[in-house]
Amino acid sequence: MAMSAGYIPFDPDPSRPKYRPPPGAVDAHCHVFGPEDKFPYAPERKYTPCDAPKEKLFALRDFLGLDKNVIVQASCHSKDNRAMVDALETSGGRAKGVAFVGEEVTDDELKWMARAGVKGVRFNFVRRLVDFTPRDVLARIAARIAPLGWHIVVYFESSSRSSPRFRRQWWSITWARPT
């Protein structure tokens, strides 16, 4: 499948940093994309990337001198977390993950992701990437992940902060989450 028009692929020939990262340095936000023939992109995706599978990610991590990764579920894969979990399971313990789930996620799926190294979920408020999720759904997801000790990654663009809908939705979730 062809990449979306305007999509900027990863640099196939990156330069090595002029500095050496300290031991234990972590790439705190990265993605795996596909490969599409094994991990198809979601039909509802808002863009189609080029394949950038775990092997490319791990090679880049090592090339840059980083020790670990936090792999965040890519929105083009939507709620199918298999590519991200596959990367975690083959990382040799050098990666943790942040999933994207809906309220239909099963307890077994949450446990499977937790065993693989998932430590949180992402609530994405960027409309160019995902469709709107009602706040009551987000609150129910927050309640489901609380017993796992997972955190919530809130993804929004700075222009969203002034939106009354964003403020109502986010603040109601923040205060409703069990501690």
N, CA, C and O of each residue as an XYZ file, in Angstrom:
716
protein
N       0.847     -1.176      0.000
C       0.000      0.000      0.000
C       0.892      1.239      0.000
O       1.924      1.272      0.672
N       0.496      2.233     -0.741
C       1.272      3.458     -0.860
C       1.118      4.337      0.378
O       0.065      4.374      1.013
N       2.200      5.041      0.699
C       2.146      5.996      1.815
C       1.192      7.127      1.466
O       0.963      7.431      0.295
N       0.643      7.741      2.501
C      -0.203      8.918      2.320
C       0.614     10.052      1.724
O       1.798     10.202      2.024
N      -0.022     10.842      0.887
C       0.627     12.030      0.336
C       1.052     12.937      1.478
O       0.279     13.172      2.406
N       2.256     13.440      1.417
C       2.756     14.333      2.449
C       3.363     13.640      3.651
O       3.921     14.303      4.525
N       3.267     12.308      3.714
C       3.861     11.579      4.837
C       5.375     11.629      4.703
O       5.909     11.372      3.625
N       6.059     11.951      5.765
C       7.519     12.035      5.753
C       8.075     10.756      6.380
O       7.927     10.551      7.585
N       8.709      9.896      5.586
C       9.232      8.643      6.137
C      10.466      8.877      6.998
O      11.043      9.964      7.011
N      10.853      7.829      7.717
C      12.049      7.918      8.543
C      13.277      8.119      7.654
O      13.257      7.784      6.470
N      14.321      8.659      8.223
C      15.567      8.902      7.504
C      16.306      7.573      7.348
O      16.674      6.965      8.352
N      16.533      7.108      6.121
C      17.203      5.821      5.944
C      18.704      5.887      6.236
O      19.362      4.853      6.345
N      19.241      7.103      6.361
C      20.674      7.255      6.596
C      20.917      8.336      7.652
O      21.454      9.399      7.337
N      20.526      8.072      8.904
C      20.682      9.106      9.939
C      22.154      9.336     10.282
O      23.005      8.476     10.054
N      22.428     10.502     10.829
C      23.798     10.785     11.278
C      23.901     10.411     12.757
O      22.929     10.486     13.508
N      25.081     10.017     13.139
C      25.331      9.660     14.531
C      25.411     10.952     15.356
O      25.987     11.938     14.897
N      24.847     10.958     16.549
C      24.922     12.173     17.376
C      26.368     12.554     17.679
O      27.250     11.697     17.731
N      26.596     13.842     17.875
C      27.941     14.324     18.230
C      28.243     14.073     19.695
O      29.391     14.203     20.118
N      27.261     13.725     20.455
C      27.455     13.428     21.874
C      27.170     11.947     22.102
O      26.556     11.284     21.266
N      27.620     11.449     23.231
C      27.342     10.060     23.588
C      26.283     10.073     24.688
O      26.513     10.629     25.762
N      25.130      9.469     24.431
C      24.101      9.432     25.475
C      24.618      8.706     26.715
O      25.440      7.795     26.608
N      24.144      9.102     27.869
C      24.610      8.431     29.096
C      24.110      6.991     29.159
O      23.116      6.653     28.516
N      24.777      6.153     29.916
C      24.296      4.774     30.073
C      22.848      4.767     30.567
O      22.473      5.542     31.446
N      22.058      3.891     29.991
C      20.653      3.792     30.391
C      19.737      4.761     29.670
O      18.545      4.806     29.974
N      20.254      5.546     28.718
C      19.426      6.528     28.007
C      18.277      5.835     27.280
O      18.443      4.757     26.710
N      17.103      6.480     27.310
C      15.877      5.888     26.778
C      15.271      6.807     25.714
O      15.159      8.017     25.915
N      14.883      6.220     24.586
C      14.036      6.913     23.630
C      12.631      6.796     24.201
O      12.032      5.721     24.165
N      12.114      7.872     24.717
C      10.887      7.840     25.513
C       9.600      7.865     24.691
O       8.512      7.804     25.263
N       9.700      7.951     23.368
C       8.491      7.936     22.539
C       8.879      7.580     21.112
O       9.456      8.394     20.391
N       8.558      6.363     20.717
C       8.816      5.929     19.347
C       7.718      4.970     18.930
O       6.915      4.537     19.757
N       7.682      4.638     17.643
C       6.620      3.784     17.101
C       7.215      2.681     16.242
O       8.341      2.789     15.756
N       6.439      1.617     16.062
C       6.696      0.641     15.010
C       5.515      0.706     14.054
O       4.365      0.843     14.472
N       5.815      0.606     12.773
C       4.789      0.630     11.735
C       4.913     -0.661     10.937
O       5.867     -0.851     10.183
N       3.939     -1.537     11.112
C       3.926     -2.775     10.355
C       5.014     -3.742     10.798
O       5.416     -3.749     11.962
N       5.495     -4.571      9.848
C       5.244     -4.505      8.419
C       3.785     -4.822      8.093
O       3.158     -5.684      8.709
N       3.274     -4.099      7.113
C       1.846     -4.170      6.814
C       1.384     -5.576      6.460
O       0.249     -5.941      6.766
N       2.237     -6.375      5.821
C       1.799     -7.720      5.447
C       1.622     -8.627      6.667
O       0.902     -9.622      6.588
N       2.258     -8.306      7.781
C       2.101     -9.078      9.017
C       1.158     -8.393     10.002
O       0.365     -9.051     10.675
N       1.253     -7.075     10.080
C       0.445     -6.272     11.002
C      -0.261     -5.182     10.183
O       0.234     -4.058     10.095
N      -1.402     -5.505      9.591
C      -2.085     -4.564      8.697
C      -2.455     -3.256      9.402
O      -2.752     -3.228     10.596
N      -2.426     -2.187      8.626
C      -2.867     -0.897      9.139
C      -4.389     -0.911      9.244
O      -5.068     -1.570      8.456
N      -4.910     -0.187     10.211
C      -6.350     -0.171     10.482
C      -7.113      0.492      9.340
O      -6.655      1.494      8.790
N      -8.262     -0.054      8.981
C      -9.071      0.564      7.915
C      -9.461      2.006      8.241
O      -9.586      2.828      7.333
N      -9.654      2.322      9.523
C     -10.095      3.665      9.916
C      -8.943      4.659     10.098
O      -9.168      5.790     10.529
N      -7.714      4.248      9.774
C      -6.544      5.124      9.977
C      -6.701      6.421      9.191
O      -7.396      6.475      8.176
N      -6.038      7.459      9.684
C      -6.095      8.773      9.037
C      -4.898      8.985      8.106
O      -4.876      9.956      7.351
N      -3.907      8.094      8.147
C      -2.737      8.183      7.284
C      -2.170      6.776      7.095
O      -2.441      5.867      7.879
N      -1.382      6.622      6.042
C      -0.678      5.367      5.802
C       0.809      5.665      5.782
O       1.283      6.403      4.918
N       1.556      5.095      6.730
C       2.997      5.332      6.770
C       3.739      4.331      5.881
O       3.129      3.437      5.294
N       5.034      4.489      5.793
C       5.854      3.426      5.223
C       6.106      2.416      6.345
O       6.036      2.763      7.524
N       6.392      1.192      5.984
C       6.735      0.213      7.008
C       8.009      0.647      7.723
O       8.996      1.021      7.090
N       7.972      0.592      9.031
C       9.144      0.863      9.877
C       9.050     -0.125     11.036
O       8.674      0.248     12.147
N       9.392     -1.387     10.774
C       9.197     -2.440     11.762
C      10.221     -2.398     12.888
O      11.140     -1.580     12.889
N      10.038     -3.287     13.830
C      10.859     -3.348     15.037
C      12.348     -3.438     14.719
O      13.160     -2.838     15.422
N      12.716     -4.166     13.689
C      14.142     -4.302     13.363
C      14.764     -2.946     13.040
O      15.888     -2.659     13.452
N      14.035     -2.123     12.307
C      14.524     -0.765     11.995
C      14.617      0.072     13.270
O      15.589      0.799     13.478
N      13.601     -0.039     14.114
C      13.599      0.728     15.362
C      14.775      0.334     16.247
O      15.490      1.199     16.753
N      14.979     -0.965     16.434
C      16.060     -1.417     17.315
C      17.430     -1.068     16.728
O      18.350     -0.732     17.474
N      17.577     -1.143     15.405
C      18.842     -0.755     14.771
C      19.100      0.741     14.982
O      20.231      1.140     15.258
N      18.061      1.565     14.854
C      18.221      3.004     15.071
C      18.570      3.288     16.528
O      19.461      4.092     16.801
N      17.887      2.646     17.461
C      18.194      2.810     18.890
C      19.669      2.524     19.153
O      20.356      3.309     19.808
N      20.144      1.406     18.641
C      21.538      1.023     18.864
C      22.498      1.985     18.179
O      23.522      2.349     18.757
N      22.184      2.399     16.959
C      23.024      3.336     16.208
C      23.159      4.667     16.959
O      24.235      5.265     16.983
N      22.072      5.117     17.562
C      22.091      6.395     18.283
C      22.718      6.282     19.669
O      22.919      7.294     20.342
N      23.027      5.063     20.101
C      23.663      4.865     21.402
C      22.700      4.872     22.567
O      23.099      5.096     23.710
N      21.425      4.626     22.281
C      20.430      4.570     23.349
C      20.354      3.151     23.890
O      20.741      2.197     23.214
N      19.856      3.017     25.108
C      19.790      1.708     25.739
C      18.415      1.064     25.624
O      18.304     -0.151     25.463
N      17.359      1.888     25.707
C      16.008      1.348     25.775
C      15.040      2.199     24.965
O      15.369      3.292     24.506
N      13.822      1.654     24.805
C      12.753      2.351     24.094
C      11.467      2.303     24.899
O      11.225      1.366     25.660
N      10.646      3.333     24.719
C       9.239      3.277     25.085
C       8.490      3.337     23.761
O       8.485      4.362     23.080
N       7.855      2.218     23.408
C       7.162      2.113     22.127
C       5.692      2.446     22.346
O       4.989      1.763     23.091
N       5.246      3.499     21.691
C       3.873      3.981     21.812
C       3.082      3.475     20.605
O       3.532      3.591     19.465
N       1.912      2.920     20.865
C       1.069      2.394     19.798
C       0.796      3.468     18.763
O       0.348      4.565     19.098
N       1.067      3.151     17.508
C       0.850      4.088     16.413
C      -0.635      4.148     16.060
O      -1.300      3.115     15.994
N      -1.153      5.348     15.836
C      -2.581      5.495     15.545
C      -2.981      4.818     14.240
O      -4.152      4.477     14.071
N      -2.050      4.613     13.315
C      -2.401      3.938     12.056
C      -2.719      2.458     12.282
O      -3.326      1.818     11.424
N      -2.311      1.913     13.433
C      -2.676      0.539     13.794
C      -3.913      0.513     14.694
O      -4.425     -0.561     15.011
N      -4.389      1.673     15.103
C      -5.563      1.817     15.959
C      -5.434      0.942     17.202
O      -4.405      0.976     17.877
N      -6.458      0.166     17.507
C      -6.488     -0.622     18.754
C      -5.874     -2.007     18.597
O      -5.912     -2.805     19.534
N      -5.314     -2.303     17.440
C      -4.629     -3.574     17.223
C      -3.176     -3.392     17.657
O      -2.346     -2.906     16.889
N      -2.886     -3.780     18.872
C      -1.578     -3.538     19.484
C      -0.550     -4.629     19.180
O       0.515     -4.651     19.797
N      -0.844     -5.532     18.244
C       0.048     -6.673     18.003
C       1.451     -6.280     17.542
O       2.421     -6.889     17.994
N       1.596     -5.298     16.671
C       2.934     -4.904     16.205
C       3.761     -4.360     17.363
O       4.942     -4.685     17.492
N       3.148     -3.539     18.202
C       3.852     -2.975     19.356
C       4.218     -4.074     20.345
O       5.348     -4.111     20.833
N       3.280     -4.971     20.650
C       3.547     -6.059     21.592
C       4.610     -6.996     21.039
O       5.479     -7.449     21.784
N       4.556     -7.291     19.754
C       5.582     -8.132     19.132
C       6.968     -7.506     19.322
O       7.933     -8.205     19.629
N       7.057     -6.199     19.140
C       8.341     -5.514     19.349
C       8.782     -5.632     20.804
O       9.954     -5.886     21.078
N       7.857     -5.450     21.732
C       8.211     -5.578     23.148
C       8.716     -6.981     23.461
O       9.719     -7.151     24.155
N       8.014     -7.981     22.943
C       8.365     -9.368     23.249
C       9.710     -9.781     22.667
O      10.322    -10.734     23.150
N      10.176     -9.089     21.647
C      11.458     -9.435     21.031
C      12.556     -8.419     21.351
O      13.628     -8.453     20.746
N      12.298     -7.527     22.287
C      13.255     -6.458     22.605
C      14.343     -6.887     23.578
O      15.261     -6.115     23.858
N      14.253     -8.087     24.089
C      15.237     -8.525     25.074
C      15.143     -7.740     26.371
O      16.144     -7.537     27.058
N      13.939     -7.302     26.703
C      13.740     -6.537     27.931
C      14.180     -5.085     27.831
O      14.275     -4.397     28.847
N      14.449     -4.613     26.621
C      14.951     -3.248     26.441
C      13.858     -2.267     26.018
O      14.158     -1.136     25.636
N      12.588     -2.691     26.081
C      11.504     -1.784     25.692
C      10.291     -1.998     26.583
O      10.023     -3.105     27.050
N       9.574     -0.917     26.803
C       8.261     -0.930     27.452
C       7.291     -0.305     26.463
O       7.706      0.292     25.470
N       5.988     -0.443     26.739
C       5.022      0.029     25.765
C       3.892      0.833     26.349
O       3.593      0.764     27.542
N       3.263      1.608     25.462
C       2.056      2.365     25.753
C       1.034      1.968     24.692
O       1.258      2.181     23.501
N      -0.084      1.393     25.121
C      -1.100      0.849     24.222
C      -2.174      1.885     23.902
O      -2.292      2.918     24.562
N      -2.947      1.573     22.870
C      -4.158      2.310     22.560
C      -5.281      1.287     22.600
O      -5.275      0.333     21.822
N      -6.242      1.472     23.491
C      -7.315      0.493     23.663
C      -8.669      1.187     23.661
O      -8.780      2.391     23.890
N      -9.680      0.394     23.397
C     -11.060      0.840     23.526
C     -11.683      0.134     24.710
O     -11.068     -0.740     25.322
N     -12.899      0.517     25.026
C     -13.539     -0.106     26.189
C     -13.872     -1.571     25.948
O     -14.186     -2.291     26.896
N     -13.810     -2.028     24.701
C     -14.089     -3.425     24.396
C     -12.889     -4.335     24.669
O     -13.006     -5.553     24.539
N     -11.743     -3.771     25.043
C     -10.569     -4.596     25.332
C     -10.899     -5.569     26.465
O     -11.556     -5.199     27.438
N     -10.447     -6.791     26.332
C     -10.755     -7.806     27.339
C      -9.699     -7.803     28.446
O      -8.596     -7.286     28.272
N     -10.057     -8.382     29.569
C      -9.084     -8.524     30.650
C      -7.898     -9.368     30.204
O      -6.756     -9.080     30.563
N      -8.168    -10.407     29.425
C      -7.071    -11.241     28.922
C      -6.131    -10.444     28.022
O      -4.916    -10.629     28.083
N      -6.681     -9.557     27.185
C      -5.832     -8.724     26.335
C      -4.985     -7.769     27.179
O      -3.802     -7.572     26.899
N      -5.584     -7.187     28.197
C      -4.820     -6.294     29.078
C      -3.703     -7.060     29.777
O      -2.585     -6.556     29.886
N      -3.986     -8.262     30.249
C      -2.955     -9.077     30.908
C      -1.852     -9.469     29.923
O      -0.673     -9.468     30.279
N      -2.228     -9.800     28.698
C      -1.252    -10.141     27.651
C      -0.316     -8.959     27.397
O       0.899     -9.129     27.304
N      -0.889     -7.775     27.288
C      -0.069     -6.587     27.061
C       0.814     -6.293     28.271
O       1.977     -5.921     28.115
N       0.273     -6.456     29.462
C       1.061     -6.211     30.678
C       2.252     -7.171     30.741
O       3.362     -6.752     31.068
N       2.036     -8.437     30.435
C       3.137     -9.413     30.445
C       4.229     -9.041     29.445
O       5.410     -9.294     29.681
N       3.826     -8.443     28.337
C       4.781     -8.052     27.302
C       5.581     -6.809     27.690
O       6.652     -6.563     27.136
N       5.063     -6.020     28.644
C       5.773     -4.816     29.060
C       5.023     -3.525     28.860
O       5.609     -2.450     28.984
N       3.738     -3.597     28.551
C       2.938     -2.376     28.435
C       2.739     -1.805     29.838
O       2.433     -2.531     30.783
N       2.920     -0.496     29.950
C       2.832      0.190     31.239
C       1.832      1.335     31.254
O       1.696      2.032     32.259
N       1.127      1.534     30.130
C       0.170      2.633     30.086
C      -0.668      2.600     28.831
O      -0.446      1.783     27.937
N      -1.638      3.504     28.773
C      -2.467      3.691     27.591
C      -2.366      5.146     27.152
O      -2.033      6.038     27.932
N      -2.663      5.346     25.890
C      -2.612      6.684     25.314
C      -4.027      7.142     25.021
O      -4.796      6.444     24.359
N      -4.367      8.336     25.526
C      -5.613      8.997     25.166
C      -5.232     10.067     24.146
O      -4.550     11.037     24.477
N      -5.672      9.885     22.927
C      -5.277     10.743     21.823
C      -6.407     11.715     21.504
O      -7.513     11.299     21.159
N      -6.127     12.997     21.620
C      -7.103     14.047     21.352
C      -6.816     14.787     20.042
O      -7.413     15.830     19.778
N      -5.908     14.254     19.224
C      -5.520     14.919     17.989
C      -6.444     14.437     16.871
O      -6.317     13.312     16.389
N      -7.371     15.300     16.468
C      -8.430     14.925     15.525
C      -7.903     14.541     14.152
O      -8.553     13.777     13.438
N      -6.737     15.055     13.766
C      -6.215     14.662     12.456
C      -5.696     13.234     12.463
O      -5.390     12.676     11.409
N      -5.596     12.632     13.661
C      -5.092     11.262     13.781
C      -6.148     10.246     14.198
O      -6.080      9.083     13.801
N      -7.114     10.670     14.988
C      -8.119      9.738     15.511
C      -9.481     10.408     15.573
O      -9.592     11.634     15.540
N     -10.512      9.580     15.662
C     -11.862     10.096     15.864
C     -12.079     10.378     17.352
O     -11.344      9.882     18.206
N     -13.075     11.164     17.636
C     -13.418     11.554     18.994
C     -13.811     10.340     19.840
O     -14.547      9.467     19.379
N     -13.324     10.292     21.063
C     -13.726      9.269     22.034
C     -14.443      9.978     23.179
O     -13.869     10.881     23.788
N     -15.678      9.598     23.486
C     -16.415     10.253     24.571
C     -15.712     10.099     25.919
O     -15.068      9.085     26.188
N     -15.847     11.115     26.748
C     -15.142     11.110     28.032
C     -15.568      9.968     28.935
O     -14.747      9.460     29.699
N     -16.834      9.542     28.874
C     -17.244      8.431     29.732
C     -16.520      7.142     29.326
O     -16.234      6.298     30.176
N     -16.225      6.991     28.044
C     -15.452      5.824     27.585
C     -14.026      5.915     28.129
O     -13.487      4.927     28.627
N     -13.422      7.086     28.037
C     -12.056      7.258     28.557
C     -12.015      7.007     30.062
O     -11.070      6.398     30.561
N     -13.023      7.466     30.781
C     -13.072      7.234     32.229
C     -13.178      5.741     32.547
O     -12.562      5.259     33.497
N     -13.956      5.016     31.753
C     -14.073      3.567     31.984
C     -12.753      2.859     31.680
O     -12.371      1.927     32.388
N     -12.062      3.292     30.638
C     -10.749      2.706     30.336
C      -9.784      2.996     31.482
O      -9.040      2.111     31.906
N      -9.792      4.221     31.982
C      -8.918      4.588     33.103
C      -9.174      3.690     34.307
O      -8.235      3.250     34.970
N     -10.438      3.422     34.586
C     -10.780      2.552     35.718
C     -10.301      1.122     35.476
O      -9.879      0.441     36.411
N     -10.364      0.667     34.230
C      -9.927     -0.704     33.906
C      -8.424     -0.878     34.060
O      -7.971     -1.944     34.477
N      -7.641      0.147     33.732
C      -6.182     -0.003     33.781
C      -5.602      0.318     35.154
O      -4.462     -0.045     35.445
N      -6.372      0.991     35.992
C      -5.862      1.383     37.321
C      -5.343      0.190     38.122
O      -4.278      0.306     38.727
N      -6.039     -0.952     38.160
C      -5.523     -2.089     38.931
C      -4.195     -2.638     38.402
O      -3.464     -3.315     39.125
N      -3.894     -2.341     37.140
C      -2.631     -2.802     36.561
C      -1.470     -1.875     36.923
O      -0.308     -2.204     36.686
N      -1.792     -0.712     37.499
C      -0.746      0.259     37.831
C      -0.257      1.038     36.622
O       0.802      1.663     36.668
N      -1.025      1.002     35.538
C      -0.624      1.695     34.325
C      -0.877      3.195     34.439
O      -1.700      3.643     35.238
N      -0.161      3.953     33.632
C      -0.374      5.398     33.563
C      -1.134      5.733     32.284
O      -1.367      4.871     31.436
N      -1.511      6.988     32.167
C      -2.207      7.482     30.980
C      -1.323      8.540     30.321
O      -0.879      9.489     30.967
N      -1.079      8.359     29.034
C      -0.379      9.360     28.236
C      -1.461     10.168     27.529
O      -2.275      9.610     26.795
N      -1.470     11.455     27.744
C      -2.438     12.345     27.105
C      -1.748     13.035     25.944
O      -0.762     13.748     26.130
N      -2.270     12.821     24.746
C      -1.667     13.382     23.542
C      -2.621     14.397     22.943
O      -3.738     14.062     22.547
N      -2.167     15.647     22.880
C      -2.953     16.715     22.280
C      -2.001     17.746     21.707
O      -0.826     17.784     22.070
N      -2.499     18.568     20.829
C      -1.721     19.673     20.298
C      -2.033     20.911     21.114
O      -3.140     21.047     21.637
N      -1.086     21.801     21.228
C      -1.250     22.959     22.119
C      -2.500     23.764     21.796
O      -3.098     24.348     22.699
N      -2.904     23.812     20.548
C      -4.113     24.568     20.199
C      -5.364     23.941     20.813
O      -6.376     24.623     20.975
N      -5.311     22.657     21.157
C      -6.467     21.975     21.758
C      -6.737     22.450     23.172
O      -7.879     22.411     23.630
N      -5.708     22.895     23.868
C      -5.856     23.252     25.282
C      -6.891     24.340     25.506
O      -7.522     24.394     26.562
N      -7.069     25.205     24.515
C      -8.035     26.290     24.690
C      -9.458     25.856     24.339
O     -10.408     26.610     24.548
N      -9.603     24.663     23.815
C     -10.920     24.177     23.427
C     -11.736     23.812     24.665
O     -11.275     23.014     25.481
N     -12.943     24.377     24.827
C     -13.778     24.012     25.976
C     -14.082     22.511     26.021
O     -14.134     21.919     27.099
N     -14.282     21.902     24.856
C     -14.568     20.459     24.837
C     -13.382     19.674     25.393
O     -13.571     18.736     26.168
N     -12.162     20.047     25.005
C     -10.971     19.361     25.521
C     -10.878     19.531     27.038
O     -10.648     18.561     27.759
N     -11.056     20.745     27.513
C     -10.940     20.990     28.960
C     -11.982     20.188     29.734
O     -11.652     19.567     30.745
N     -13.222     20.192     29.282
C     -14.264     19.406     29.970
C     -13.926     17.926     29.961
O     -14.035     17.252     30.985
N     -13.519     17.428     28.816
C     -13.250     15.996     28.690
C     -12.044     15.600     29.545
O     -12.118     14.638     30.309
N     -10.955     16.322     29.422
C      -9.740     15.946     30.139
C      -9.905     16.085     31.651
O      -9.544     15.171     32.392
N     -10.436     17.196     32.117
C     -10.536     17.386     33.562
C     -11.480     16.388     34.203
O     -11.237     15.950     35.327
N     -12.555     16.017     33.514
C     -13.466     15.038     34.108
C     -12.791     13.675     34.249
O     -13.078     12.939     35.194
N     -11.911     13.336     33.334
C     -11.181     12.059     33.431
C     -10.138     12.143     34.529
O      -9.997     11.209     35.319
N      -9.409     13.238     34.592
C      -8.352     13.395     35.585
C      -8.891     13.182     36.990
O      -8.287     12.467     37.791
N     -10.012     13.794     37.286
C     -10.529     13.700     38.643
C     -11.331     12.442     38.894
O     -11.588     12.099     40.048
N     -11.739     11.736     37.829
C     -12.519     10.508     38.010
C     -11.648      9.269     38.138
O     -12.129      8.216     38.555
N     -10.368      9.383     37.782
C      -9.503      8.196     37.790
C      -9.243      7.730     39.214
O      -8.851      8.520     40.072
N      -9.466      6.430     39.463
C      -9.182      5.907     40.800
C      -7.694      5.985     41.116
O      -6.860      5.861     40.219
N      -7.361      6.187     42.376
C      -5.949      6.250     42.755
C      -5.558      5.032     43.546
O      -4.404      4.905     43.954
